[in-house]
Short mmCIF file of C-alpha atoms in Angstrom, two decimals:
data_model
loop_
_atom_site.label_atom_id
_atom_site.label_comp_id
_atom_site.label_asym_id
_atom_site.label_seq_id
_atom_site.Cartn_x
_atom_site.Cartn_y
_atom_site.Cartn_z
CA MET F 1 -126.15 22.13 13.08
CA PHE F 2 -128.68 22.88 10.40
CA ARG F 3 -128.97 19.20 9.54
CA ILE F 4 -129.69 18.32 13.15
CA GLN F 5 -132.49 20.87 13.39
CA SER F 6 -134.08 19.73 10.17
CA PHE F 7 -133.89 16.15 11.32
CA GLN F 8 -135.55 16.98 14.61
CA ARG F 9 -138.26 18.96 12.80
CA LYS F 10 -139.01 16.05 10.48
CA GLN F 11 -139.04 13.69 13.42
CA LEU F 12 -141.60 15.85 15.21
CA GLU F 13 -143.78 16.06 12.11
CA PHE F 14 -143.70 12.32 11.55
CA GLY F 15 -144.37 11.69 15.26
CA VAL F 16 -147.50 13.88 15.14
CA ASP F 17 -148.69 12.13 12.01
CA GLU F 18 -148.14 8.73 13.56
CA SER F 19 -150.08 9.72 16.68
CA GLU F 20 -152.98 10.93 14.55
CA LEU F 21 -152.89 7.75 12.53
CA ASP F 22 -152.97 5.71 15.71
CA GLU F 23 -156.02 7.62 16.96
CA GLN F 24 -157.84 7.15 13.68
CA ALA F 25 -157.01 3.46 13.69
CA LEU F 26 -158.31 3.13 17.23
CA SER F 27 -161.54 4.93 16.35
CA LEU F 28 -162.09 2.73 13.31
CA THR F 29 -161.40 -0.37 15.35
CA ALA F 30 -163.88 0.74 18.02
CA ALA F 31 -166.53 1.46 15.40
CA ARG F 32 -166.01 -1.95 13.86
CA ASN F 33 -166.29 -3.57 17.25
CA ARG F 34 -169.53 -1.73 17.97
CA ARG F 35 -170.98 -2.79 14.63
CA ALA F 36 -169.93 -6.36 15.23
CA LEU F 37 -171.54 -6.33 18.67
CA ALA F 38 -174.75 -4.88 17.24
CA SER F 39 -174.89 -7.47 14.47
CA ASN F 40 -174.12 -10.22 16.97
CA GLY F 41 -177.00 -8.99 19.18
CA LEU F 42 -179.47 -9.06 16.28
CA ALA F 43 -178.31 -12.51 15.24
CA HIS F 44 -178.61 -13.73 18.83
CA THR F 45 -182.17 -12.35 19.09
CA ALA F 46 -183.13 -13.93 15.78
CA ALA F 47 -181.65 -17.25 16.86
CA ILE F 48 -183.65 -17.12 20.10
CA GLN F 49 -186.89 -16.45 18.19
CA ILE F 50 -186.22 -19.30 15.76
CA GLN F 51 -185.47 -21.70 18.60
CA LYS F 52 -188.62 -20.61 20.42
CA LYS F 53 -190.81 -21.17 17.36
CA PHE F 54 -189.23 -24.54 16.64
CA ARG F 55 -189.63 -25.73 20.22
CA GLY F 56 -193.29 -24.59 20.27
CA TRP F 57 -194.01 -26.38 16.99
CA LYS F 58 -192.31 -29.54 18.23
CA LYS F 59 -194.19 -29.54 21.55
CA ARG F 60 -197.51 -28.90 19.79
CA LYS F 61 -196.87 -31.77 17.39
CA GLU F 62 -196.11 -34.10 20.29
CA PHE F 63 -199.25 -32.90 22.10
CA LEU F 64 -201.44 -33.57 19.03
CA ILE F 65 -200.00 -37.07 18.65
CA ILE F 66 -200.63 -37.84 22.33
CA ARG F 67 -204.17 -36.43 22.14
CA GLN F 68 -204.95 -38.50 19.05
CA ARG F 69 -203.79 -41.65 20.81
CA ILE F 70 -205.87 -40.79 23.87
CA VAL F 71 -208.95 -40.24 21.69
CA LYS F 72 -208.43 -43.64 20.05
CA ILE F 73 -208.11 -45.34 23.43
CA GLN F 74 -211.29 -43.62 24.67
CA ALA F 75 -213.16 -44.61 21.50
CA GLN F 76 -212.10 -48.24 21.87
CA TRP F 77 -213.18 -48.30 25.52
CA ARG F 78 -216.54 -46.66 24.81
CA GLY F 79 -217.15 -49.04 21.92
CA HIS F 80 -216.41 -51.98 24.21
CA GLN F 81 -218.87 -50.69 26.80
CA VAL F 82 -221.59 -50.09 24.18
CA ARG F 83 -221.12 -53.54 22.67
CA LYS F 84 -221.35 -55.07 26.12
CA GLN F 85 -224.61 -53.25 26.84
CA TYR F 86 -225.90 -54.15 23.36
CA ARG F 87 -225.32 -57.84 24.00
CA THR F 88 -227.29 -57.58 27.25
CA ILE F 89 -230.15 -55.78 25.50
CA ILE F 90 -230.23 -58.33 22.66
CA TRP F 91 -230.33 -61.15 25.18
CA SER F 92 -233.24 -59.50 27.02
CA VAL F 93 -235.11 -58.87 23.77
CA GLY F 94 -234.64 -62.49 22.75
CA ILE F 95 -236.09 -63.69 26.05
CA LEU F 96 -239.08 -61.35 25.72
CA GLU F 97 -239.65 -62.43 22.13
CA LYS F 98 -239.68 -66.08 23.13
CA ILE F 99 -242.12 -65.37 25.97
CA ILE F 100 -244.46 -63.43 23.68
CA LEU F 101 -244.37 -66.13 21.02
CA ARG F 102 -245.05 -68.84 23.61
CA TRP F 103 -247.98 -66.85 24.97
CA ARG F 104 -249.44 -66.10 21.53
CA ARG F 105 -249.10 -69.67 20.36
CA LYS F 106 -250.52 -70.84 23.69
CA GLY F 107 -247.69 -73.18 24.54
CA SER F 108 -247.33 -74.65 21.07
CA GLY F 109 -243.62 -73.93 21.17
CA LEU F 110 -241.01 -71.33 20.55
CA ARG F 111 -239.77 -70.07 17.22
CA GLY F 112 -238.20 -73.06 15.46
CA TYR F 113 -239.46 -75.44 18.15
CA LYS F 114 -240.79 -78.85 17.04
CA SER F 115 -243.46 -80.46 19.12
CA GLU F 116 -242.65 -83.84 20.66
CA THR F 117 -246.10 -85.25 20.03
CA VAL F 118 -246.22 -86.76 16.53
CA SER F 119 -249.61 -87.28 14.96
CA LYS F 120 -250.57 -90.92 14.38
CA ASP F 121 -252.31 -90.18 11.11
CA PRO F 122 -249.61 -89.97 8.40
CA ILE F 123 -252.03 -88.21 6.04
CA GLN F 124 -252.48 -85.32 8.45
CA GLN F 125 -250.49 -82.32 7.35
CA VAL F 126 -247.92 -80.81 9.64
CA VAL F 127 -248.54 -77.24 10.66
CA PRO F 128 -245.89 -75.05 8.99
CA GLN F 129 -243.38 -73.49 11.31
CA LYS F 130 -243.47 -70.17 9.52
CA GLU F 131 -246.98 -69.16 10.47
CA ASP F 132 -248.05 -65.57 10.28
CA ASP F 133 -247.45 -63.78 13.56
CA TYR F 134 -249.62 -60.85 12.58
CA ASP F 135 -252.98 -62.51 11.88
CA PHE F 136 -254.62 -60.46 14.58
CA LEU F 137 -253.46 -57.24 12.88
CA LYS F 138 -254.91 -58.38 9.56
CA GLU F 139 -258.18 -59.28 11.24
CA GLY F 140 -258.35 -55.89 12.95
CA ARG F 141 -257.60 -54.14 9.67
CA LYS F 142 -260.31 -56.14 7.94
CA GLN F 143 -262.87 -55.21 10.61
CA THR F 144 -261.90 -51.55 10.35
CA GLU F 145 -262.31 -51.59 6.58
CA GLU F 146 -265.74 -53.19 6.94
CA ARG F 147 -266.82 -50.50 9.42
CA LEU F 148 -265.56 -47.73 7.16
CA GLN F 149 -267.35 -49.25 4.16
CA LYS F 150 -270.55 -49.53 6.17
CA ALA F 151 -270.28 -45.92 7.36
CA LEU F 152 -269.60 -44.72 3.81
CA THR F 153 -272.66 -46.55 2.53
CA ARG F 154 -274.83 -44.97 5.21
CA VAL F 155 -273.54 -41.49 4.46
CA LYS F 156 -274.16 -41.93 0.72
CA SER F 157 -277.68 -43.17 1.42
CA MET F 158 -278.30 -40.21 3.72
CA VAL F 159 -277.19 -37.72 1.09
CA GLN F 160 -279.56 -39.16 -1.51
CA TYR F 161 -282.75 -38.66 0.59
CA PRO F 162 -283.98 -35.15 1.58
CA GLU F 163 -285.90 -36.57 4.54
CA ALA F 164 -282.73 -38.12 5.88
CA ARG F 165 -280.91 -34.81 5.56
CA ALA F 166 -283.71 -33.01 7.42
CA GLN F 167 -283.65 -35.68 10.13
CA TYR F 168 -279.89 -35.27 10.42
CA ARG F 169 -280.24 -31.50 10.81
CA ARG F 170 -282.81 -31.96 13.58
CA ILE F 171 -280.55 -34.42 15.38
CA LEU F 172 -277.66 -32.00 15.00
CA THR F 173 -279.73 -29.17 16.55
CA VAL F 174 -280.74 -31.39 19.47
CA CYS F 175 -277.13 -32.42 20.06
CA GLU F 176 -275.96 -28.82 20.03
CA GLY F 177 -278.61 -27.81 22.54
CA PHE F 178 -277.67 -30.74 24.77
CA ARG F 179 -274.00 -29.72 24.66
CA GLU F 180 -274.87 -26.14 25.60
CA LYS F 181 -276.90 -27.31 28.56
CA LYS F 182 -274.23 -29.69 29.73
CA GLY F 183 -271.50 -27.04 29.42
CA CYS F 184 -269.20 -29.00 27.11
CA GLU F 185 -267.85 -26.57 24.55
CA MET F 186 -266.53 -28.27 21.43
CA VAL F 187 -265.79 -25.03 19.52
CA LEU F 188 -262.22 -24.35 18.37
CA ASN F 189 -260.74 -20.88 17.84
CA SER F 190 -259.17 -21.52 14.44
CA THR F 191 -261.92 -20.89 11.81
CA GLU F 192 -265.65 -21.41 11.48
CA GLU F 193 -265.15 -23.90 8.68
CA ALA F 194 -262.86 -26.07 10.81
CA VAL F 195 -265.35 -25.90 13.69
CA GLU F 196 -268.31 -26.86 11.52
CA GLY F 197 -266.28 -29.66 9.94
CA GLU F 198 -265.28 -31.04 13.32
CA ASP F 199 -268.85 -30.87 14.67
CA ASP F 200 -270.18 -32.62 11.58
CA MET F 201 -267.59 -35.36 11.88
CA VAL F 202 -268.38 -35.94 15.56
CA ASP F 203 -272.11 -35.97 14.97
CA ILE F 204 -271.77 -38.22 11.93
CA ASP F 205 -269.80 -40.75 13.96
CA SER F 206 -272.39 -40.77 16.73
CA LEU F 207 -275.17 -40.94 14.17
CA LEU F 208 -273.61 -43.78 12.22
CA ASP F 209 -273.08 -45.81 15.37
CA ASP F 210 -276.80 -45.61 16.17
CA ASP F 211 -278.29 -48.39 14.05
CA ALA F 212 -281.79 -47.88 15.44
CA LEU F 213 -281.80 -44.22 14.46
CA MET F 214 -280.60 -45.00 10.94
CA SER F 215 -283.27 -47.62 10.49
CA MET F 216 -285.93 -45.15 11.66
CA THR F 217 -284.61 -42.53 9.28
CA PHE F 218 -284.84 -44.66 6.17
CA GLU F 219 -288.19 -46.26 6.96
#
């Protein structure tokens, strides 16, 4: 009888312990599951972010490649258009150049053109094809230099004679009075020196152009 009671008591004690162990095991298992779920959620979020970044980088790279190709195509097309217009302009300039050369040479021919009429005299020299196209500019420059030299000589001569300087001052006074009467103001607002310099230059030009006045002055 005593053995039966002790056996039942031990069985109850072990049963309680087993139930407690089962509860603890269940709680540990639940905690582990929760931790696993949490870690899985973080890993899933990180994987989503990585995929998003990778896809964005890939799409941007593809976009840059496409844009670069488009830019090259546009550059080729614009270059073609510009070259086409350039050829037209060059053709027009060539035509104008030939017309100007024909007009300046008075029908003697175009650039590189050989006249059909051959001179009968073999001793006569052939006019060189490479003639100077800017003779008129040289002639104009020469005339300008002669005028400047002449004006400089007159000014130097005027400075050397007191009578000429007095005559110049009288002419300057008359010109200033005439300008005041006519209402043409030639005075600038910068400085008095600049104004006097400009008036002297204007009057000197008009004085130098008057040959009769200069001859009267130096008589």
